[in-house]
PDB file of C-alpha atoms in Angstrom:
ATOM      1  CA  MET A   1       0.000   0.000   0.000  1.00  0.00           C
ATOM      2  CA  LEU A   2       2.831   2.416   0.872  1.00  0.00           C
ATOM      3  CA  PHE A   3       4.508   1.710  -2.463  1.00  0.00           C
ATOM      4  CA  LYS A   4       1.274   2.469  -4.322  1.00  0.00           C
ATOM      5  CA  GLN A   5       0.854   5.812  -2.503  1.00  0.00           C
ATOM      6  CA  ARG A   6       4.430   6.785  -3.336  1.00  0.00           C
ATOM      7  CA  TRP A   7       3.857   5.836  -6.975  1.00  0.00           C
ATOM      8  CA  ASP A   8       0.672   7.913  -7.094  1.00  0.00           C
ATOM      9  CA  LEU A   9       2.541  10.884  -5.610  1.00  0.00           C
ATOM     10  CA  THR A  10       5.337  10.426  -8.142  1.00  0.00           C
ATOM     11  CA  LYS A  11       2.851  10.325 -11.039  1.00  0.00           C
ATOM     12  CA  ALA A  12       1.127  13.446  -9.710  1.00  0.00           C
ATOM     13  CA  ALA A  13       4.461  15.259  -9.422  1.00  0.00           C
ATOM     14  CA  LEU A  14       5.453  14.205 -12.927  1.00  0.00           C
ATOM     15  CA  GLY A  15       2.080  15.324 -14.253  1.00  0.00           C
ATOM     16  CA  ALA A  16       2.396  18.700 -12.570  1.00  0.00           C
ATOM     17  CA  LEU A  17       5.939  19.062 -13.897  1.00  0.00           C
ATOM     18  CA  LEU A  18       4.762  18.208 -17.409  1.00  0.00           C
ATOM     19  CA  ILE A  19       1.954  20.771 -17.211  1.00  0.00           C
ATOM     20  CA  MET A  20       4.393  23.427 -15.990  1.00  0.00           C
ATOM     21  CA  MET A  21       6.766  22.670 -18.861  1.00  0.00           C
ATOM     22  CA  ILE A  22       3.929  22.926 -21.393  1.00  0.00           C
ATOM     23  CA  LEU A  23       2.786  26.251 -19.916  1.00  0.00           C
ATOM     24  CA  LEU A  24       6.356  27.538 -19.838  1.00  0.00           C
ATOM     25  CA  THR A  25       6.930  26.561 -23.483  1.00  0.00           C
ATOM     26  CA  ALA A  26       3.668  28.180 -24.573  1.00  0.00           C
ATOM     27  CA  GLY A  27       4.531  31.307 -22.619  1.00  0.00           C
ATOM     28  CA  CYS A  28       7.939  31.577 -24.267  1.00  0.00           C
ATOM     29  CA  ALA A  29       6.378  31.149 -27.694  1.00  0.00           C
ATOM     30  CA  LEU A  30       3.821  33.846 -26.876  1.00  0.00           C
ATOM     31  CA  ILE A  31       6.554  36.213 -25.711  1.00  0.00           C
ATOM     32  CA  ASP A  32       8.533  35.556 -28.880  1.00  0.00           C
ATOM     33  CA  ARG A  33       5.452  36.341 -31.020  1.00  0.00           C
ATOM     34  CA  LEU A  34       4.788  39.548 -29.079  1.00  0.00           C
ATOM     35  CA  GLN A  35       8.387  40.690 -29.451  1.00  0.00           C
ATOM     36  CA  ALA A  36       8.328  39.942 -33.183  1.00  0.00           C
ATOM     37  CA  TRP A  37       5.046  41.880 -33.560  1.00  0.00           C
ATOM     38  CA  LYS A  38       6.470  44.831 -31.619  1.00  0.00           C
ATOM     39  CA  GLN A  39       9.597  44.897 -33.792  1.00  0.00           C
ATOM     40  CA  THR A  40       7.507  44.792 -36.977  1.00  0.00           C
ATOM     41  CA  SER A  41       5.277  47.592 -35.708  1.00  0.00           C
ATOM     42  CA  GLU A  42       8.270  49.773 -34.848  1.00  0.00           C
ATOM     43  CA  GLU A  43       9.769  49.204 -38.292  1.00  0.00           C
ATOM     44  CA  GLN A  44       6.500  50.197 -39.961  1.00  0.00           C
ATOM     45  CA  LEU A  45       6.255  53.354 -37.854  1.00  0.00           C
ATOM     46  CA  THR A  46       9.766  54.432 -38.808  1.00  0.00           C
ATOM     47  CA  GLU A  47       9.036  54.100 -42.537  1.00  0.00           C
ATOM     48  CA  ILE A  48       6.923  57.328 -42.518  1.00  0.00           C
ATOM     49  CA  PRO A  49       7.638  60.027 -39.912  1.00  0.00           C
ATOM     50  CA  PRO A  50       4.516  60.981 -37.908  1.00  0.00           C
ATOM     51  CA  ASP A  51       4.497  64.593 -39.139  1.00  0.00           C
ATOM     52  CA  THR A  52       4.992  63.776 -42.837  1.00  0.00           C
ATOM     53  CA  ASP A  53       2.311  65.111 -45.148  1.00  0.00           C
ATOM     54  CA  GLU A  54       1.881  62.447 -47.815  1.00  0.00           C
ATOM     55  CA  LEU A  55       0.947  65.122 -50.339  1.00  0.00           C
ATOM     56  CA  THR A  56       4.504  66.510 -50.143  1.00  0.00           C
ATOM     57  CA  MET A  57       6.204  63.145 -50.497  1.00  0.00           C
ATOM     58  CA  PRO A  58       7.976  62.408 -53.806  1.00  0.00           C
ATOM     59  CA  GLN A  59       5.687  60.781 -56.341  1.00  0.00           C
ATOM     60  CA  GLU A  60       6.641  57.332 -57.579  1.00  0.00           C
ATOM     61  CA  GLY A  61       8.344  57.450 -60.952  1.00  0.00           C
ATOM     62  CA  LEU A  62       9.127  61.189 -60.714  1.00  0.00           C
ATOM     63  CA  VAL A  63      12.137  61.150 -58.401  1.00  0.00           C
ATOM     64  CA  GLY A  64      15.273  62.099 -60.322  1.00  0.00           C
ATOM     65  CA  GLU A  65      13.404  62.692 -63.580  1.00  0.00           C
ATOM     66  CA  THR A  66      13.470  66.061 -65.353  1.00  0.00           C
ATOM     67  CA  LYS A  67      11.377  67.815 -67.968  1.00  0.00           C
ATOM     68  CA  GLU A  68      12.509  70.519 -70.374  1.00  0.00           C
ATOM     69  CA  VAL A  69      10.306  73.621 -70.329  1.00  0.00           C
ATOM     70  CA  VAL A  70      10.389  76.931 -72.186  1.00  0.00           C
ATOM     71  CA  LEU A  71      10.577  80.236 -70.307  1.00  0.00           C
ATOM     72  CA  TYR A  72      10.052  83.594 -71.991  1.00  0.00           C
ATOM     73  CA  PHE A  73      12.138  86.559 -70.860  1.00  0.00           C
ATOM     74  CA  SER A  74      13.007  89.921 -72.364  1.00  0.00           C
ATOM     75  CA  ASP A  75      15.775  90.128 -74.948  1.00  0.00           C
ATOM     76  CA  GLN A  76      18.797  92.323 -74.215  1.00  0.00           C
ATOM     77  CA  ALA A  77      17.235  95.295 -75.997  1.00  0.00           C
ATOM     78  CA  GLY A  78      14.043  95.043 -73.935  1.00  0.00           C
ATOM     79  CA  GLU A  79      11.901  94.955 -77.065  1.00  0.00           C
ATOM     80  CA  MET A  80      10.946  91.310 -77.664  1.00  0.00           C
ATOM     81  CA  LEU A  81      10.515  88.057 -75.795  1.00  0.00           C
ATOM     82  CA  ALA A  82      13.252  85.468 -76.164  1.00  0.00           C
ATOM     83  CA  LEU A  83      13.028  81.902 -74.979  1.00  0.00           C
ATOM     84  CA  GLU A  84      15.224  80.006 -72.596  1.00  0.00           C
ATOM     85  CA  THR A  85      14.876  76.255 -72.281  1.00  0.00           C
ATOM     86  CA  ARG A  86      15.411  74.851 -68.807  1.00  0.00           C
ATOM     87  CA  ALA A  87      15.388  71.352 -67.381  1.00  0.00           C
ATOM     88  CA  ILE A  88      13.406  71.229 -64.146  1.00  0.00           C
ATOM     89  CA  ALA A  89      12.344  68.418 -61.837  1.00  0.00           C
ATOM     90  CA  LYS A  90       9.436  66.472 -63.315  1.00  0.00           C
ATOM     91  CA  VAL A  91       6.466  66.909 -61.004  1.00  0.00           C
ATOM     92  CA  GLU A  92       2.705  66.557 -61.293  1.00  0.00           C
ATOM     93  CA  GLY A  93       2.162  70.321 -60.941  1.00  0.00           C
ATOM     94  CA  ILE A  94       4.430  71.182 -63.867  1.00  0.00           C
ATOM     95  CA  ALA A  95       2.667  74.490 -64.663  1.00  0.00           C
ATOM     96  CA  ARG A  96       3.193  75.727 -61.104  1.00  0.00           C
ATOM     97  CA  ALA A  97       6.851  74.679 -61.159  1.00  0.00           C
ATOM     98  CA  THR A  98       7.352  76.433 -64.505  1.00  0.00           C
ATOM     99  CA  VAL A  99       5.900  79.724 -63.251  1.00  0.00           C
ATOM    100  CA  GLN A 100       8.201  79.528 -60.239  1.00  0.00           C
ATOM    101  CA  GLU A 101      11.123  79.251 -62.634  1.00  0.00           C
ATOM    102  CA  LEU A 102       9.840  82.285 -64.548  1.00  0.00           C
ATOM    103  CA  LEU A 103       9.715  84.263 -61.291  1.00  0.00           C
ATOM    104  CA  ALA A 104      13.296  83.207 -60.526  1.00  0.00           C
ATOM    105  CA  GLY A 105      14.432  85.008 -63.678  1.00  0.00           C
ATOM    106  CA  PRO A 106      16.711  84.098 -66.569  1.00  0.00           C
ATOM    107  CA  SER A 107      20.003  82.315 -66.154  1.00  0.00           C
ATOM    108  CA  VAL A 108      23.149  84.423 -66.299  1.00  0.00           C
ATOM    109  CA  GLU A 109      24.368  82.434 -69.298  1.00  0.00           C
ATOM    110  CA  SER A 110      21.293  83.313 -71.367  1.00  0.00           C
ATOM    111  CA  GLY A 111      22.014  87.050 -71.346  1.00  0.00           C
ATOM    112  CA  LEU A 112      18.262  87.725 -71.137  1.00  0.00           C
ATOM    113  CA  LEU A 113      16.429  90.145 -68.843  1.00  0.00           C
ATOM    114  CA  PRO A 114      13.701  89.391 -66.280  1.00  0.00           C
ATOM    115  CA  THR A 115      10.108  90.356 -67.060  1.00  0.00           C
ATOM    116  CA  ILE A 116       8.446  89.885 -63.661  1.00  0.00           C
ATOM    117  CA  SER A 117       8.582  92.619 -61.024  1.00  0.00           C
ATOM    118  CA  VAL A 118      11.011  92.113 -58.135  1.00  0.00           C
ATOM    119  CA  GLY A 119       9.433  90.428 -55.114  1.00  0.00           C
ATOM    120  CA  THR A 120       6.478  88.962 -56.996  1.00  0.00           C
ATOM    121  CA  LYS A 121       5.254  85.653 -55.581  1.00  0.00           C
ATOM    122  CA  LEU A 122       2.971  83.005 -57.011  1.00  0.00           C
ATOM    123  CA  ILE A 123      -0.099  82.744 -54.797  1.00  0.00           C
ATOM    124  CA  ASP A 124      -2.038  80.099 -56.695  1.00  0.00           C
ATOM    125  CA  ILE A 125      -2.519  78.519 -60.093  1.00  0.00           C
ATOM    126  CA  ASN A 126      -5.445  76.526 -61.397  1.00  0.00           C
ATOM    127  CA  VAL A 127      -5.801  74.818 -64.777  1.00  0.00           C
ATOM    128  CA  ARG A 128      -9.441  74.220 -65.654  1.00  0.00           C
ATOM    129  CA  PRO A 129     -10.715  71.421 -67.911  1.00  0.00           C
ATOM    130  CA  ASP A 130     -11.813  73.980 -70.548  1.00  0.00           C
ATOM    131  CA  GLY A 131      -8.181  75.048 -71.114  1.00  0.00           C
ATOM    132  CA  LEU A 132      -8.220  78.213 -69.005  1.00  0.00           C
ATOM    133  CA  CYS A 133      -5.338  78.709 -66.581  1.00  0.00           C
ATOM    134  CA  ILE A 134      -6.016  81.120 -63.721  1.00  0.00           C
ATOM    135  CA  VAL A 135      -2.761  82.346 -62.220  1.00  0.00           C
ATOM    136  CA  ASP A 136      -2.707  84.530 -59.121  1.00  0.00           C
ATOM    137  CA  PHE A 137       0.288  86.732 -58.218  1.00  0.00           C
ATOM    138  CA  SER A 138       1.089  88.889 -55.209  1.00  0.00           C
ATOM    139  CA  SER A 139       0.661  92.666 -55.394  1.00  0.00           C
ATOM    140  CA  GLU A 140       4.360  93.197 -56.167  1.00  0.00           C
ATOM    141  CA  LEU A 141       3.566  92.311 -59.770  1.00  0.00           C
ATOM    142  CA  VAL A 142       1.834  95.710 -60.017  1.00  0.00           C
ATOM    143  CA  ASP A 143       3.446  97.720 -57.203  1.00  0.00           C
ATOM    144  CA  ASN A 144       7.050  97.088 -58.302  1.00  0.00           C
ATOM    145  CA  HIS A 145       6.513  97.239 -62.063  1.00  0.00           C
ATOM    146  CA  PRO A 146       8.909  99.673 -63.819  1.00  0.00           C
ATOM    147  CA  GLY A 147       6.093 100.951 -66.048  1.00  0.00           C
ATOM    148  CA  GLY A 148       5.934 101.624 -69.770  1.00  0.00           C
ATOM    149  CA  SER A 149       3.677 100.004 -72.340  1.00  0.00           C
ATOM    150  CA  LEU A 150       6.394  97.802 -73.815  1.00  0.00           C
ATOM    151  CA  ASN A 151       7.603  96.585 -70.427  1.00  0.00           C
ATOM    152  CA  GLU A 152       4.016  95.796 -69.497  1.00  0.00           C
ATOM    153  CA  GLU A 153       3.471  93.849 -72.694  1.00  0.00           C
ATOM    154  CA  LEU A 154       6.647  91.854 -72.106  1.00  0.00           C
ATOM    155  CA  THR A 155       5.546  91.056 -68.548  1.00  0.00           C
ATOM    156  CA  VAL A 156       2.066  89.914 -69.523  1.00  0.00           C
ATOM    157  CA  TYR A 157       3.054  87.792 -72.496  1.00  0.00           C
ATOM    158  CA  SER A 158       6.041  86.244 -70.759  1.00  0.00           C
ATOM    159  CA  ILE A 159       3.456  84.772 -68.394  1.00  0.00           C
ATOM    160  CA  VAL A 160       0.866  83.902 -71.036  1.00  0.00           C
ATOM    161  CA  ASN A 161       3.310  82.437 -73.566  1.00  0.00           C
ATOM    162  CA  THR A 162       5.162  80.437 -70.923  1.00  0.00           C
ATOM    163  CA  LEU A 163       1.931  78.825 -69.714  1.00  0.00           C
ATOM    164  CA  THR A 164       0.409  78.183 -73.140  1.00  0.00           C
ATOM    165  CA  GLN A 165       3.343  75.982 -74.127  1.00  0.00           C
ATOM    166  CA  PHE A 166       1.370  73.221 -72.412  1.00  0.00           C
ATOM    167  CA  PRO A 167      -1.315  71.649 -74.625  1.00  0.00           C
ATOM    168  CA  THR A 168      -3.898  71.679 -71.816  1.00  0.00           C
ATOM    169  CA  ILE A 169      -3.688  75.495 -71.515  1.00  0.00           C
ATOM    170  CA  GLN A 170      -5.280  77.643 -74.212  1.00  0.00           C
ATOM    171  CA  GLU A 171      -5.860  80.933 -72.400  1.00  0.00           C
ATOM    172  CA  VAL A 172      -4.621  82.621 -69.225  1.00  0.00           C
ATOM    173  CA  GLN A 173      -6.388  84.815 -66.690  1.00  0.00           C
ATOM    174  CA  ILE A 174      -4.022  86.902 -64.550  1.00  0.00           C
ATOM    175  CA  LEU A 175      -5.093  87.795 -61.016  1.00  0.00           C
ATOM    176  CA  VAL A 176      -3.392  89.983 -58.428  1.00  0.00           C
ATOM    177  CA  ASP A 177      -4.045  89.104 -54.797  1.00  0.00           C
ATOM    178  CA  GLY A 178      -6.996  86.977 -55.900  1.00  0.00           C
ATOM    179  CA  GLN A 179      -8.669  89.785 -57.854  1.00  0.00           C
ATOM    180  CA  LYS A 180      -8.955  90.728 -61.508  1.00  0.00           C
ATOM    181  CA  VAL A 181      -7.127  93.935 -62.405  1.00  0.00           C
ATOM    182  CA  GLU A 182      -7.571  96.186 -65.423  1.00  0.00           C
ATOM    183  CA  SER A 183      -3.849  96.306 -66.164  1.00  0.00           C
ATOM    184  CA  ILE A 184      -0.397  95.739 -64.733  1.00  0.00           C
ATOM    185  CA  ALA A 185       0.973  99.200 -65.571  1.00  0.00           C
ATOM    186  CA  GLY A 186      -1.945 101.078 -67.123  1.00  0.00           C
ATOM    187  CA  HIS A 187      -1.624 100.165 -70.788  1.00  0.00           C
ATOM    188  CA  LEU A 188      -2.664  96.581 -71.533  1.00  0.00           C
ATOM    189  CA  ASP A 189      -6.070  95.211 -70.547  1.00  0.00           C
ATOM    190  CA  VAL A 190      -5.642  92.029 -68.502  1.00  0.00           C
ATOM    191  CA  SER A 191      -9.128  91.944 -67.007  1.00  0.00           C
ATOM    192  CA  THR A 192     -10.150  89.246 -69.497  1.00  0.00           C
ATOM    193  CA  THR A 193      -8.590  85.953 -70.535  1.00  0.00           C
ATOM    194  CA  MET A 194      -5.572  86.218 -72.827  1.00  0.00           C
ATOM    195  CA  ALA A 195      -4.366  83.941 -75.624  1.00  0.00           C
ATOM    196  CA  ARG A 196      -0.832  83.306 -76.802  1.00  0.00           C
ATOM    197  CA  ASN A 197       0.983  86.049 -78.725  1.00  0.00           C
ATOM    198  CA  ASN A 198       3.663  84.698 -81.033  1.00  0.00           C
ATOM    199  CA  ASP A 199       4.273  88.067 -82.710  1.00  0.00           C
ATOM    200  CA  ILE A 200       6.154  89.321 -79.678  1.00  0.00           C
ATOM    201  CA  ILE A 201       8.602  86.400 -79.697  1.00  0.00           C
ATOM    202  CA  GLU A 202      11.995  87.069 -81.183  1.00  0.00           C
ATOM    203  CA  GLU A 203      12.835  84.945 -84.224  1.00  0.00           C
ATOM    204  CA  TRP A 204      15.825  82.655 -83.867  1.00  0.00           C
TER     205      TRP A 204
END
């Protein structure tokens, strides 16, 4: 009888030990899975910084690519528009990027003169499905303009001709601080939409 009781106690101890080992093994496996999940989660969080605006992230297929655009500036005599070709980063908002290049002025190597008043900023640009491009500039476009009918014509058509190089743009409406204006310097009516003017472009 004593032997049987000892054997029963031994079996009970072995059973308890086996259960503890199973629980310990399962617990280790669970811990391993939790650690792996945590590591994966941390890696995913570090892929995109929390404050990143996805609209400003580089677009797939555009990184490192460039597009050649045409910019119209004044010739050295200040009488006609002359073109400068420039390779810029290829982006979805190519019209906006092109106007920014126009505001930056001609390259030194081109020998051309700027047509946009100093300090002018691009406020907004919108290309409508009907081919109209509405481009809005800051008040410096008017306030800092040197004046003169020819200078005004060069300013206006440097904008219009630069934008109408794109097939989706047929006409341009110039705004200043979000409002239509009668003119930039008192000579040329810009209150309505304007089409391309090839007559003012210098022949090569």
